[in-house]
């Protein structure tokens, strides 16, 4: 299943984080991204509604005409995500949250509501679907967490298909442990294999074989961990090949973090262009397909010339 070439560039746009940005500016960013690619690129709208399920029409009204089917379409494909629901309990949403039936039910209800509202307001958009609820895949070694994700994802796929059927479904989880270290955990790898095979068999059935995974490389996400715990590009390739070895997914790509983290504050900022471009060259040389990258504003900072970035206020 190893790929030998990458499709046109694609990026995430985290709509819920745009409150300080004007819709006109976001539109200019999207236009610049389209102009920077030789072929119509792809876009993932990570979330289209607030945590209360309110559709973010202030931005979507500006974005929708640029999507497939729109009057000013420049994107060749769009995956539409729904809502990124925060977890306010103990622990994390990837362990305690996912195993909480009430939290899962609330997420699914808001997700379906957001999808229906998007389809009603922008019926001309030809979209695929994005599953916004992320995962630390290493936690799926545990049977209850794997079962909770299987339940959540299959039910969300069923709900989204009730709004618009026949569409592909994209998910972008991560592995939080370096492959170079975890691979020697024989029991851990065996448990992951068993539970991930079960998960992807279920999601493939629910999606009618249209499940795509863009694995986060987690280089930016782990940048403040102790050095031995940070994920390297080699680790990212190792985990991607592990997913391919399960032989359940026909479409596995890599979501290349375009950011790094300020360790004192936890703030996410753009990685240096040289670091991002070096990683992307490494992945291409390894025969890895580059999927949608997180996130638009960081991608532009890494891939556009200085004068063009300044013109966009980046």
CSV table of C-alpha atoms in Angstrom, one decimal:
chain,number,residue,atom,x,y,z
A,1,UNK,CA,0.0,0.0,0.0
A,2,UNK,CA,3.0,2.4,0.1
A,3,UNK,CA,2.5,5.4,-2.1
A,4,UNK,CA,4.9,6.8,-4.6
A,5,UNK,CA,3.5,10.2,-5.2
A,6,UNK,CA,1.5,12.9,-3.3
A,7,UNK,CA,-1.7,14.5,-4.4
A,8,UNK,CA,-2.2,18.2,-4.7
A,9,UNK,CA,-1.6,20.0,-1.4
A,10,UNK,CA,-4.4,20.1,1.1
A,11,UNK,CA,-4.8,21.9,4.4
A,12,UNK,CA,-7.0,22.0,7.5
A,13,UNK,CA,-8.8,25.2,8.4
A,14,UNK,CA,-9.8,25.3,12.1
A,15,UNK,CA,-12.9,27.5,11.7
A,16,UNK,CA,-13.6,27.8,15.4
A,17,UNK,CA,-10.2,29.5,16.0
A,18,UNK,CA,-10.8,32.4,13.6
A,19,UNK,CA,-12.7,34.7,16.0
A,20,UNK,CA,-9.9,37.4,15.8
A,21,UNK,CA,-9.7,37.2,12.0
A,22,UNK,CA,-12.0,38.8,9.5
A,23,UNK,CA,-13.8,36.7,6.9
A,24,UNK,CA,-12.2,38.8,4.2
A,25,UNK,CA,-8.8,37.9,5.5
A,26,UNK,CA,-9.6,34.2,5.7
A,27,UNK,CA,-10.8,34.4,2.1
A,28,UNK,CA,-7.5,36.0,1.0
A,29,UNK,CA,-5.6,33.2,2.7
A,30,UNK,CA,-7.7,30.6,0.9
A,31,UNK,CA,-7.2,32.4,-2.4
A,32,UNK,CA,-3.5,32.5,-1.8
A,33,UNK,CA,-3.4,28.8,-1.1
A,34,UNK,CA,-5.3,28.0,-4.2
A,35,UNK,CA,-3.0,30.2,-6.3
A,36,UNK,CA,0.1,28.5,-4.9
A,37,UNK,CA,-0.9,25.0,-6.2
A,38,UNK,CA,-0.7,23.7,-9.8
A,39,UNK,CA,-3.9,21.7,-9.4
A,40,UNK,CA,-7.1,22.4,-7.4
A,41,UNK,CA,-6.1,21.7,-3.8
A,42,UNK,CA,-8.0,20.1,-1.0
A,43,UNK,CA,-9.4,21.6,2.2
A,44,UNK,CA,-10.6,20.2,5.5
A,45,UNK,CA,-13.0,22.3,7.5
A,46,UNK,CA,-12.1,21.0,11.0
A,47,UNK,CA,-15.2,22.4,12.6
A,48,UNK,CA,-18.1,24.3,11.2
A,49,UNK,CA,-20.0,25.0,14.4
A,50,UNK,CA,-19.3,26.3,17.9
A,51,UNK,CA,-19.2,24.0,20.9
A,52,UNK,CA,-22.9,24.9,21.3
A,53,UNK,CA,-23.7,23.6,17.8
A,54,UNK,CA,-24.2,27.1,16.3
A,55,UNK,CA,-23.1,27.2,12.7
A,56,UNK,CA,-20.2,29.6,12.1
A,57,UNK,CA,-21.9,31.3,9.2
A,58,UNK,CA,-19.8,34.5,9.5
A,59,UNK,CA,-16.9,32.5,8.0
A,60,UNK,CA,-18.7,29.8,6.1
A,61,UNK,CA,-20.7,32.3,4.0
A,62,UNK,CA,-17.3,33.6,2.8
A,63,UNK,CA,-15.7,30.2,2.3
A,64,UNK,CA,-18.6,28.1,0.8
A,65,UNK,CA,-18.5,29.7,-2.7
A,66,UNK,CA,-14.9,28.6,-3.0
A,67,UNK,CA,-15.8,25.0,-2.3
A,68,UNK,CA,-16.7,22.3,-5.0
A,69,UNK,CA,-20.0,23.3,-6.5
A,70,UNK,CA,-19.6,26.9,-5.5
A,71,UNK,CA,-19.8,29.8,-7.9
A,72,UNK,CA,-16.1,30.7,-7.3
A,73,UNK,CA,-14.8,27.2,-6.6
A,74,UNK,CA,-11.0,26.8,-6.5
A,75,UNK,CA,-10.8,23.7,-4.3
A,76,UNK,CA,-11.0,20.3,-5.8
A,77,UNK,CA,-12.2,18.6,-2.7
A,78,UNK,CA,-13.5,19.5,0.8
A,79,UNK,CA,-14.0,17.4,3.9
A,80,UNK,CA,-16.5,19.0,6.2
A,81,UNK,CA,-16.0,18.5,10.0
A,82,UNK,CA,-18.7,19.3,12.5
A,83,UNK,CA,-17.9,20.3,16.1
A,84,UNK,CA,-14.9,20.1,18.3
A,85,UNK,CA,-16.6,19.6,21.7
A,86,UNK,CA,-14.3,20.4,24.7
A,87,UNK,CA,-14.1,18.0,27.6
A,88,UNK,CA,-14.4,19.6,31.0
A,89,UNK,CA,-14.1,16.6,33.3
A,90,UNK,CA,-11.0,14.9,34.8
A,91,UNK,CA,-8.4,13.5,32.5
A,92,UNK,CA,-8.6,14.0,28.8
A,93,UNK,CA,-11.2,13.7,26.1
A,94,UNK,CA,-9.2,10.9,24.5
A,95,UNK,CA,-9.5,8.6,27.6
A,96,UNK,CA,-12.1,9.8,30.1
A,97,UNK,CA,-14.2,11.7,27.6
A,98,UNK,CA,-14.4,9.0,24.9
A,99,UNK,CA,-15.5,6.4,27.5
A,100,UNK,CA,-18.2,8.7,28.9
A,101,UNK,CA,-21.6,7.7,27.2
A,102,UNK,CA,-23.2,11.1,28.0
A,103,UNK,CA,-20.3,12.9,26.4
A,104,UNK,CA,-20.4,10.7,23.3
A,105,UNK,CA,-24.1,11.2,23.0
A,106,UNK,CA,-23.8,15.0,23.2
A,107,UNK,CA,-21.0,15.1,20.6
A,108,UNK,CA,-23.0,12.9,18.2
A,109,UNK,CA,-26.1,15.1,18.6
A,110,UNK,CA,-24.3,18.3,18.0
A,111,UNK,CA,-22.3,16.8,15.1
A,112,UNK,CA,-25.5,15.7,13.3
A,113,UNK,CA,-27.1,19.1,14.0
A,114,UNK,CA,-24.1,20.9,12.5
A,115,UNK,CA,-24.0,18.7,9.4
A,116,UNK,CA,-27.7,19.2,8.7
A,117,UNK,CA,-27.5,22.9,9.1
A,118,UNK,CA,-24.5,23.1,6.8
A,119,UNK,CA,-26.2,21.0,4.1
A,120,UNK,CA,-29.4,23.1,4.4
A,121,UNK,CA,-27.5,26.4,4.1
A,122,UNK,CA,-25.1,25.4,1.4
A,123,UNK,CA,-26.9,22.7,-0.6
A,124,UNK,CA,-24.7,23.3,-3.7
A,125,UNK,CA,-21.5,22.3,-1.9
A,126,UNK,CA,-20.2,18.8,-2.9
A,127,UNK,CA,-18.5,17.7,0.2
A,128,UNK,CA,-17.0,14.7,1.9
A,129,UNK,CA,-17.0,14.4,5.7
A,130,UNK,CA,-14.4,14.8,8.4
A,131,UNK,CA,-14.5,13.1,11.8
A,132,UNK,CA,-13.4,15.9,14.1
A,133,UNK,CA,-13.0,13.8,17.3
A,134,UNK,CA,-9.2,13.0,17.3
A,135,UNK,CA,-7.4,10.2,19.1
A,136,UNK,CA,-4.1,9.2,20.7
A,137,UNK,CA,-4.1,5.8,18.9
A,138,UNK,CA,-1.7,4.3,21.5
A,139,UNK,CA,-4.6,4.5,24.0
A,140,UNK,CA,-6.5,2.1,21.8
A,141,UNK,CA,-4.4,-0.7,23.2
A,142,UNK,CA,-7.0,-0.7,26.0
A,143,UNK,CA,-10.2,-2.6,25.0
A,144,UNK,CA,-12.7,-0.1,26.5
A,145,UNK,CA,-11.2,2.9,24.8
A,146,UNK,CA,-11.0,1.0,21.4
A,147,UNK,CA,-14.6,0.0,21.9
A,148,UNK,CA,-15.7,3.5,22.7
A,149,UNK,CA,-14.0,4.9,19.6
A,150,UNK,CA,-15.5,2.2,17.4
A,151,UNK,CA,-19.0,3.1,18.8
A,152,UNK,CA,-18.5,6.8,18.3
A,153,UNK,CA,-17.0,6.8,14.9
A,154,UNK,CA,-19.4,4.3,13.3
A,155,UNK,CA,-22.4,6.1,14.7
A,156,UNK,CA,-21.0,9.4,13.5
A,157,UNK,CA,-20.4,8.0,10.0
A,158,UNK,CA,-24.0,6.6,10.0
A,159,UNK,CA,-25.3,10.0,11.0
A,160,UNK,CA,-23.3,11.9,8.4
A,161,UNK,CA,-24.4,9.4,5.7
A,162,UNK,CA,-28.0,10.2,6.6
A,163,UNK,CA,-27.3,13.8,5.7
A,164,UNK,CA,-25.3,13.2,2.5
A,165,UNK,CA,-24.6,9.6,1.5
A,166,UNK,CA,-21.9,8.2,-0.8
A,167,UNK,CA,-19.2,10.4,0.5
A,168,UNK,CA,-15.7,9.6,1.7
A,169,UNK,CA,-14.9,10.0,5.4
A,170,UNK,CA,-11.5,11.4,6.7
A,171,UNK,CA,-10.1,11.0,10.2
A,172,UNK,CA,-6.8,12.4,11.5
A,173,UNK,CA,-5.6,10.8,14.7
A,174,UNK,CA,-2.1,10.5,16.1
A,175,UNK,CA,0.3,8.2,17.9
A,176,UNK,CA,1.7,9.9,21.0
A,177,UNK,CA,4.6,7.5,21.6
A,178,UNK,CA,7.7,7.4,19.3
A,179,UNK,CA,7.6,4.3,17.1
A,180,UNK,CA,11.3,3.7,17.6
A,181,UNK,CA,10.6,3.1,21.3
A,182,UNK,CA,7.1,1.6,21.3
A,183,UNK,CA,7.8,-1.0,18.6
A,184,UNK,CA,9.7,-3.1,21.1
A,185,UNK,CA,6.6,-3.3,23.3
A,186,UNK,CA,5.5,-6.7,22.0
A,187,UNK,CA,2.3,-6.8,24.0
A,188,UNK,CA,1.5,-3.2,23.1
A,189,UNK,CA,2.0,-3.7,19.4
A,190,UNK,CA,-0.1,-6.8,19.4
A,191,UNK,CA,-2.9,-5.1,21.3
A,192,UNK,CA,-2.9,-2.1,19.0
A,193,UNK,CA,-3.0,-4.4,15.9
A,194,UNK,CA,-6.0,-6.3,17.2
A,195,UNK,CA,-8.0,-3.3,18.3
A,196,UNK,CA,-7.1,-1.1,15.3
A,197,UNK,CA,-8.0,-3.9,12.8
A,198,UNK,CA,-11.4,-4.1,14.6
A,199,UNK,CA,-11.9,-0.4,14.5
A,200,UNK,CA,-11.1,0.0,10.9
A,201,UNK,CA,-13.1,-3.0,9.8
A,202,UNK,CA,-16.1,-1.4,11.5
A,203,UNK,CA,-15.5,2.1,10.1
A,204,UNK,CA,-15.0,0.6,6.6
A,205,UNK,CA,-18.3,-1.2,6.8
A,206,UNK,CA,-20.0,2.0,8.1
A,207,UNK,CA,-18.5,4.1,5.3
A,208,UNK,CA,-18.9,1.5,2.6
A,209,UNK,CA,-15.2,1.3,2.1
A,210,UNK,CA,-14.7,5.1,1.9
A,211,UNK,CA,-12.7,5.6,5.2
A,212,UNK,CA,-9.5,7.7,4.8
A,213,UNK,CA,-6.9,8.4,7.5
A,214,UNK,CA,-4.5,11.3,7.5
A,215,UNK,CA,-2.2,10.3,10.4
A,216,UNK,CA,-0.7,13.3,12.2
A,217,UNK,CA,3.0,13.2,12.2
A,218,UNK,CA,3.0,14.6,15.7
A,219,UNK,CA,6.4,16.3,15.3
A,220,UNK,CA,5.0,19.7,16.2
A,221,UNK,CA,2.6,18.2,18.8
A,222,UNK,CA,5.4,16.6,20.7
A,223,UNK,CA,7.9,19.4,20.5
A,224,UNK,CA,7.8,20.3,24.2
A,225,UNK,CA,8.1,16.7,25.5
A,226,UNK,CA,11.5,15.4,26.8
A,227,UNK,CA,13.7,14.8,23.9
A,228,UNK,CA,13.5,11.0,24.1
A,229,UNK,CA,9.7,11.2,24.0
A,230,UNK,CA,9.4,13.5,20.9
A,231,UNK,CA,8.2,12.0,17.7
A,232,UNK,CA,10.7,12.3,14.8
A,233,UNK,CA,9.9,12.1,11.1
A,234,UNK,CA,11.3,8.5,11.1
A,235,UNK,CA,8.8,7.6,13.9
A,236,UNK,CA,6.0,9.1,11.8
A,237,UNK,CA,6.9,7.0,8.8
A,238,UNK,CA,7.1,3.9,11.1
A,239,UNK,CA,3.6,4.5,12.5
A,240,UNK,CA,2.2,5.2,9.0
A,241,UNK,CA,3.6,1.9,7.7
A,242,UNK,CA,2.2,0.1,10.7
A,243,UNK,CA,-1.3,1.4,9.8
A,244,UNK,CA,-0.7,0.3,6.2
A,245,UNK,CA,0.4,-3.2,7.4
A,246,UNK,CA,-3.1,-3.7,9.0
A,247,UNK,CA,-4.4,-3.9,5.4
A,248,UNK,CA,-7.8,-2.3,6.3
A,249,UNK,CA,-7.4,1.1,4.7
A,250,UNK,CA,-6.8,1.9,1.0
A,251,UNK,CA,-6.1,5.6,1.7
A,252,UNK,CA,-3.5,6.4,4.4
A,253,UNK,CA,-1.6,9.7,4.2
A,254,UNK,CA,0.4,11.9,6.6
A,255,UNK,CA,-0.8,15.1,8.1
A,256,UNK,CA,2.5,17.1,8.4
A,257,UNK,CA,2.4,19.4,11.4
A,258,UNK,CA,3.1,22.9,10.1
A,259,UNK,CA,3.5,24.3,13.7
A,260,UNK,CA,5.6,24.0,16.8
A,261,UNK,CA,4.7,24.7,20.5
A,262,UNK,CA,6.0,27.5,22.8
A,263,UNK,CA,6.9,25.4,25.8
A,264,UNK,CA,6.5,28.1,28.4
A,265,UNK,CA,3.0,29.1,27.3
A,266,UNK,CA,1.7,26.1,25.4
A,267,UNK,CA,0.9,28.4,22.5
A,268,UNK,CA,0.9,26.9,19.0
A,269,UNK,CA,3.0,28.9,16.5
A,270,UNK,CA,4.3,28.4,12.9
A,271,UNK,CA,7.3,26.2,12.6
A,272,UNK,CA,10.2,27.6,10.6
A,273,UNK,CA,9.9,27.2,6.8
A,274,UNK,CA,13.2,25.3,6.7
A,275,UNK,CA,12.0,22.7,9.3
A,276,UNK,CA,8.7,22.1,7.6
A,277,UNK,CA,10.1,21.8,4.1
A,278,UNK,CA,12.9,19.5,5.3
A,279,UNK,CA,10.3,17.2,6.8
A,280,UNK,CA,8.2,17.2,3.7
A,281,UNK,CA,11.2,16.3,1.6
A,282,UNK,CA,12.0,13.5,4.0
A,283,UNK,CA,8.5,12.0,3.7
A,284,UNK,CA,8.4,12.2,0.0
A,285,UNK,CA,11.8,10.5,-0.3
A,286,UNK,CA,10.3,7.7,1.9
A,287,UNK,CA,7.5,7.3,-0.5
A,288,UNK,CA,4.9,8.7,1.9
A,289,UNK,CA,1.7,10.4,0.6
A,290,UNK,CA,1.3,13.8,2.1
A,291,UNK,CA,-2.3,14.4,3.1
A,292,UNK,CA,-4.1,17.5,4.5
A,293,UNK,CA,-1.7,19.5,6.7
A,294,UNK,CA,-2.5,21.4,9.9
A,295,UNK,CA,-3.1,24.3,9.4
A,296,UNK,CA,-3.8,26.8,6.6
A,297,UNK,CA,-2.1,29.9,8.2
A,298,UNK,CA,1.0,27.9,9.2
A,299,UNK,CA,1.2,26.3,5.7
A,300,UNK,CA,1.2,29.7,4.1
A,301,UNK,CA,4.0,30.9,6.4
A,302,UNK,CA,6.1,27.9,5.4
A,303,UNK,CA,5.5,27.8,1.7
A,304,UNK,CA,5.0,31.4,0.5
A,305,UNK,CA,7.7,33.9,-0.2
A,306,UNK,CA,8.4,36.6,2.4
A,307,UNK,CA,6.7,39.4,0.5
A,308,UNK,CA,3.6,37.4,-0.2
A,309,UNK,CA,3.3,36.4,3.4
A,310,UNK,CA,3.6,40.1,4.5
A,311,UNK,CA,0.9,41.0,2.1
A,312,UNK,CA,-1.4,38.5,3.7
A,313,UNK,CA,-0.5,39.8,7.2
A,314,UNK,CA,1.2,36.5,8.1
